[in-house]
Structures are given as C-alpha cells and as structure tokens.
Coordinates of C-alpha atoms in Angstrom, one line a residue:
X83 CA 108.6 65.6 108.2
X84 CA 107.2 69.1 108.2
X85 CA 103.5 69.6 107.9
X86 CA 102.5 70.7 104.3
X87 CA 99.9 73.5 104.1
X88 CA 99.7 74.1 100.3
X89 CA 100.3 71.6 97.5
X90 CA 100.7 73.1 94.0
X91 CA 100.2 70.4 91.4
X92 CA 101.5 70.9 87.8
X93 CA 101.0 68.3 85.1
X94 CA 104.0 68.4 82.8
X95 CA 103.7 67.3 79.1
X96 CA 106.9 68.1 77.1
X97 CA 107.1 71.1 79.3
X98 CA 110.8 71.5 80.3
X99 CA 110.9 74.9 78.6
X100 CA 108.3 76.3 80.9
X101 CA 109.7 75.2 84.3
X102 CA 112.6 77.7 84.8
X103 CA 110.2 80.6 84.6
X104 CA 107.4 78.9 86.5
X105 CA 109.6 78.1 89.5
X106 CA 110.4 81.8 89.9
X107 CA 106.7 82.7 90.2
X108 CA 106.1 79.9 92.7
X109 CA 109.1 80.9 94.8
X110 CA 107.9 84.5 95.0
X111 CA 104.5 83.4 96.0
X112 CA 105.9 80.9 98.6
X113 CA 108.2 83.6 100.1
X114 CA 105.1 85.8 100.7
X115 CA 103.5 83.1 102.9
X116 CA 106.7 82.3 104.8
X117 CA 105.0 80.6 107.8
X118 CA 103.3 78.1 105.5
X119 CA 105.0 75.0 104.1
X120 CA 104.5 74.7 100.3
X121 CA 105.1 71.7 98.1
X122 CA 105.2 71.8 94.3
X123 CA 104.5 68.5 92.7
X124 CA 105.5 68.1 89.0
X125 CA 103.6 65.2 87.5
X126 CA 105.3 64.0 84.3
X127 CA 102.6 62.8 81.8
X128 CA 105.1 62.2 79.0
X129 CA 107.4 59.6 80.6
X130 CA 109.4 59.2 77.4
X131 CA 111.0 62.6 78.2
X132 CA 112.9 63.2 81.4
X133 CA 111.6 66.3 83.4
X134 CA 114.4 68.6 84.5
X135 CA 113.2 69.3 88.1
X136 CA 114.0 72.9 89.1
X137 CA 116.0 73.5 92.3
X138 CA 114.8 75.9 94.9
X139 CA 116.5 77.4 98.0
X140 CA 113.3 78.8 99.4
X141 CA 113.0 77.5 103.0
X142 CA 109.3 76.8 102.9
X143 CA 109.2 75.4 99.4
X144 CA 109.8 71.7 98.5
X145 CA 109.8 70.5 94.9
X146 CA 108.9 66.9 94.0
X147 CA 108.7 65.0 90.8
X148 CA 106.2 62.2 90.0
X149 CA 106.3 60.2 86.8
X150 CA 103.2 58.6 85.3
X151 CA 104.0 55.1 83.9
X152 CA 102.3 56.1 80.7
X153 CA 100.4 59.1 79.2
X154 CA 97.2 59.5 81.1
X155 CA 95.8 62.9 80.2
X156 CA 95.3 66.1 82.2
X157 CA 92.6 65.0 84.7
X158 CA 94.2 61.7 85.7
X159 CA 97.5 63.4 86.0
X160 CA 96.0 66.0 88.3
X161 CA 94.4 63.2 90.3
X162 CA 97.7 61.4 90.6
X163 CA 99.2 64.6 92.1
X164 CA 96.3 65.1 94.5
X165 CA 96.5 61.5 95.7
X166 CA 100.2 61.8 96.4
X167 CA 100.4 65.3 97.8
X168 CA 100.3 66.1 101.5
X169 CA 98.9 69.6 101.6
X170 CA 95.7 70.8 103.3
X171 CA 95.0 73.1 100.3
X172 CA 95.4 72.4 96.6
X173 CA 96.2 74.6 93.7
X174 CA 96.2 73.0 90.2
X175 CA 98.5 75.1 88.0
X176 CA 99.3 74.4 84.4
X177 CA 102.9 74.4 83.1
X178 CA 102.5 77.4 80.9
X179 CA 100.7 79.7 83.3
X180 CA 101.8 82.2 86.0
X181 CA 100.8 83.2 89.5
X182 CA 101.4 86.5 91.3
X183 CA 103.5 86.9 94.4
X184 CA 100.3 87.6 96.4
X185 CA 98.3 84.6 95.0
X186 CA 98.8 82.1 97.8
X187 CA 98.3 84.8 100.4
X188 CA 95.0 85.9 98.9
X189 CA 93.7 82.4 98.5
X190 CA 94.6 81.4 102.1
X191 CA 92.6 84.5 103.4
X192 CA 89.6 83.4 101.4
X193 CA 89.8 79.8 102.7
X194 CA 89.5 80.9 106.3
X195 CA 85.7 80.9 105.8
X196 CA 85.3 78.8 102.6
X197 CA 86.1 75.5 100.9
X198 CA 87.0 77.0 97.5
X199 CA 88.7 80.3 96.7
X200 CA 88.3 81.9 93.2
X201 CA 90.4 84.9 92.2
X202 CA 90.7 87.1 89.1
X203 CA 93.3 86.8 86.4
X204 CA 94.4 87.7 82.9
X205 CA 94.5 85.8 79.7
X206 CA 97.7 86.5 77.9
X207 CA 97.1 86.3 74.1
X208 CA 99.6 85.1 71.6
X209 CA 100.6 88.7 70.9
X210 CA 101.3 89.2 74.6
X211 CA 98.4 91.5 75.3
X212 CA 96.5 90.9 78.5
X213 CA 92.7 90.6 78.9
X214 CA 91.1 90.6 82.3
X215 CA 89.1 87.4 82.9
X216 CA 86.4 88.9 85.1
X217 CA 85.6 92.4 84.1
X218 CA 83.5 93.2 87.2
X219 CA 83.0 92.1 90.8
X220 CA 79.5 91.0 90.0
X221 CA 80.8 88.8 87.2
X222 CA 83.3 86.9 89.4
X223 CA 80.5 86.4 92.0
X224 CA 78.7 84.3 89.3
X225 CA 81.3 81.6 89.9
X226 CA 79.5 80.9 93.3
X227 CA 76.1 80.2 91.5
X228 CA 75.8 76.7 89.9
X229 CA 73.2 78.0 87.4
X230 CA 75.8 79.9 85.4
X231 CA 77.8 76.8 84.7
X232 CA 74.8 75.3 82.9
X233 CA 73.4 78.5 81.3
X234 CA 76.8 79.7 80.1
X235 CA 79.5 77.1 80.6
X236 CA 82.8 77.0 82.4
X237 CA 83.2 80.6 83.4
X238 CA 86.4 79.8 85.4
X239 CA 89.1 79.9 82.7
X240 CA 91.5 77.6 84.5
X241 CA 92.0 75.8 87.8
X242 CA 95.1 78.0 88.3
X243 CA 92.8 80.8 89.6
X244 CA 91.3 78.4 92.2
X245 CA 92.5 77.0 95.5
X246 CA 90.5 74.3 97.3
X247 CA 90.6 72.4 100.5
X248 CA 91.8 69.0 99.7
X249 CA 89.1 67.3 101.8
X250 CA 86.4 69.2 99.8
X251 CA 87.4 67.6 96.4
X252 CA 84.5 65.3 95.4
X253 CA 85.4 61.6 95.5
X254 CA 83.3 61.3 92.3
X255 CA 85.7 63.6 90.4
X256 CA 88.6 61.6 91.6
X257 CA 87.0 58.4 90.4
X258 CA 85.3 59.4 87.1
X259 CA 88.0 60.2 84.7
X260 CA 87.0 61.7 81.3
X261 CA 88.1 59.9 78.2
X262 CA 88.3 63.1 76.3
X263 CA 90.5 65.9 77.8
X264 CA 89.1 69.4 78.4
X265 CA 86.1 69.6 80.6
X266 CA 87.3 68.0 83.9
X267 CA 87.4 71.5 85.5
X268 CA 83.8 72.2 84.6
X269 CA 82.9 68.9 86.2
X270 CA 84.9 69.7 89.3
X271 CA 83.2 73.1 89.9
X272 CA 79.7 71.8 89.4
X273 CA 80.2 68.8 91.7
X274 CA 81.6 71.1 94.4
X275 CA 78.6 73.4 94.1
X276 CA 76.2 70.5 94.0
X277 CA 77.7 69.3 97.3
X278 CA 77.1 72.8 98.8
X279 CA 80.8 73.6 99.1
X280 CA 81.2 77.3 99.9
X281 CA 83.0 79.4 97.3
X282 CA 84.6 82.7 98.2
X283 CA 85.8 85.2 95.5
X284 CA 88.4 87.9 95.3
X285 CA 88.6 90.4 92.5
X286 CA 92.4 90.6 92.9
X287 CA 94.5 89.5 90.0
X288 CA 96.5 86.4 91.0
X289 CA 96.9 84.5 87.8
X290 CA 97.8 84.7 84.1
X291 CA 96.6 82.1 81.7
X292 CA 98.9 81.9 78.7
X293 CA 97.1 81.3 75.4
X294 CA 99.8 79.5 73.4
X295 CA 97.5 78.7 70.5
X296 CA 97.9 75.0 71.3
X297 CA 95.6 74.8 74.4
X298 CA 93.0 72.0 74.6
X299 CA 90.2 74.6 74.5
X300 CA 91.4 75.7 71.1
X301 CA 90.1 72.4 69.6
X302 CA 86.5 73.4 69.8
X303 CA 85.0 70.1 68.5
X304 CA 87.0 68.0 71.0
X305 CA 86.2 70.5 73.8
X306 CA 82.5 70.1 73.3
X307 CA 82.8 66.3 73.1
X308 CA 84.5 66.5 76.4
X309 CA 81.9 68.8 77.9
X310 CA 79.1 66.4 76.7
X311 CA 80.9 63.6 78.4
X312 CA 81.3 65.6 81.6
X313 CA 77.6 66.5 81.6
X314 CA 76.8 62.8 81.2
X315 CA 78.8 62.0 84.3
X316 CA 77.1 64.8 86.3
X317 CA 73.6 63.8 85.1
X318 CA 74.1 60.1 85.9
X319 CA 75.3 60.7 89.4
X320 CA 73.7 63.9 90.6
X321 CA 69.9 63.6 90.3
X322 CA 68.6 66.9 91.6
X323 CA 69.7 69.0 88.6
X324 CA 67.8 67.5 85.7
X325 CA 66.4 70.8 84.6
X326 CA 69.8 72.4 84.5
X327 CA 71.2 69.5 82.6
X328 CA 68.6 69.9 79.9
X329 CA 69.5 73.6 79.8
X330 CA 73.2 72.8 79.3
X331 CA 72.3 70.4 76.5
X332 CA 70.7 73.3 74.7
X333 CA 73.6 75.6 75.5
X334 CA 76.1 73.2 74.1
X335 CA 74.0 72.7 71.0
X336 CA 73.6 76.5 70.6
X337 CA 77.4 77.1 70.8
X338 CA 78.2 74.2 68.5
X339 CA 75.7 75.7 66.1
X340 CA 77.6 79.0 65.6
X341 CA 81.1 77.8 66.3
X342 CA 81.1 74.6 64.2
X343 CA 78.1 74.8 61.9
X344 CA 78.2 78.5 61.0
X345 CA 74.6 79.1 62.1
X346 CA 73.3 82.5 62.8
X347 CA 74.1 83.4 66.5
X348 CA 71.3 85.9 67.0
X349 CA 68.8 83.4 65.6
X350 CA 70.0 80.7 68.0
X351 CA 69.8 83.0 71.0
X352 CA 66.2 84.1 70.0
X353 CA 65.3 80.4 70.1
X354 CA 66.8 80.1 73.6
X355 CA 65.7 83.3 75.4
X356 CA 66.4 82.0 78.9
X357 CA 70.0 81.3 78.0
X358 CA 70.3 84.7 76.3
X359 CA 69.0 86.3 79.5
X360 CA 71.8 84.7 81.6
X361 CA 74.4 85.6 79.1
X362 CA 73.3 89.3 79.1
X363 CA 73.2 89.3 82.9
X364 CA 76.7 87.8 83.1
X365 CA 78.2 90.3 80.7
X366 CA 76.5 93.1 82.5
X367 CA 74.5 94.2 79.5
X368 CA 71.0 93.4 80.9
X369 CA 71.1 96.4 83.3
X370 CA 71.6 98.8 80.4
X371 CA 68.9 97.2 78.2
X372 CA 66.3 97.0 81.0
X373 CA 66.7 100.1 83.1

C-alpha cells in the first residue's frame, strides 16, 4: 500500500449532484503535486441515499467511500473521515465548494514550517458574483491570533481554506462533538491556537465557498446556539482563557442583538468599545480613523 500524504475529507449529504464537478477540481489539484499521494474520502452522512462515487484515472489520487450507519452531523462525519484516513495532512472540503489547481501545492509549502496552513479564497454568492474572503494580507494574518476568534468570531469562512497536520488535530475536538451543527470549525481553530500550534498564511486564492442559500450559517439562530455550545466546551476544558471567553459571550450577545432582535448596531458597539476596536482593526478602518 502506497504511503498517503494528503487526505481530503468531504462529508456528503444528499450531495450526488456536486460530486462530478468537485472531482474535476480535486484531480487538477492532485496532478499539480504529482509526487504526493492523495486520497479523497467521501463520507456519506445520509445513508438512505447511495453515493455515486466518482472514478478517477489520476495516478496519485485514490477515491474512497465511507458510509455512516446513521445521520451524525457535520462534525462527527468529519471526525469519522479523519479516523479512517491515512494521510499526513488533512483538508476538510465541503461537497459544494471548490479548490484551485494550486491549492494543495500552496498548503504543502506552508506546512514545511507550520502545523496549520490558511489561504485566501472567494465566497461565490447565489448570483455567481465572487467576493474575496480576506481583503488584505494583514487581515489574513489575524487568523494566527487567537484574540480575533473571541473579539470577532470565526474569521475563517470554511475549513476548505485550511490544511492541517493530522497529528496536530486536538484530541478534544475529536472527542467533544457538538449537538448543534455549525461552530465545530471555530472550536477547532481556537483549540489549535490554545495548544500553540503554528499557523502560516498565504494570500493566494485557493478556494471558493459556494453560498447556496441553504448553508448552516444561514440559520443565524441555530448558528449562535452552536457557537455558545462550542464556547462552553472550550471554557470547560481550557482554563487559561477566561477573560477571552467572557469577551466572546459579549460578542455573541452583541451580534444576536442586531441580527435577531433588531437592536441598534451602533449603540451595541458603543457599549462594547473593546470589541469595536478589534472589528475596526480587522477591517482596516482603524488606521484611517486614528492617523
């Protein structure tokens, strides 16, 4: 059996329509790292429907299918893939997203001197327009600073723009499954940073997140419930970040205030000046206001 270098893990939920296109993107990326062995694990989280496993004739790409016994949700499905994969490096890629032909190559270069590689990408809106996820290099560098995940939230749009060393993935994340889908990636990044794993960034576009209008993050109420659950897991198990946890409680309350309760956004930020400061800094506005 050949050594596997990269494992791409894709949870599939009623997703047969996405796979013919996705396999093309993965094949192009695999061809661009020809000396590395790549496996693509499709993890079926809707066992009532058979997944049509794509065929590939790319020499260094192997496609495998795993079926969950029952619907388990996104995090546990990703975990099942991680536990059964054989790669040194892990890329968690959703069924409706895309990667560039240079994506694996760029991530591997970053991981020579890091545990986690974060790259830039686009969000593809429902009208097919593209919006850059990180607008500046200073913005993407914020992903290496744990404070931003508490003062702002999950600034990494999707795990599809991140590759990790498998042995860096926190055991706590593999064991503490969220009951409400949505915030497992926020929990993963914060646990990695709390364990002093090194993040390295690249401003190169390697990824496209497709906004289908049906993404979990669209359901704002459930998303914030999931985030509160993830925060509870972090707080209970990581004790050196109590101040940041209290900040994130206020941040969640602030966002829920204007998203779900129609409260005045400016008034909420004026009551949380420290959070406003981080938001201005992240958006690159602070340097213009305070020259």
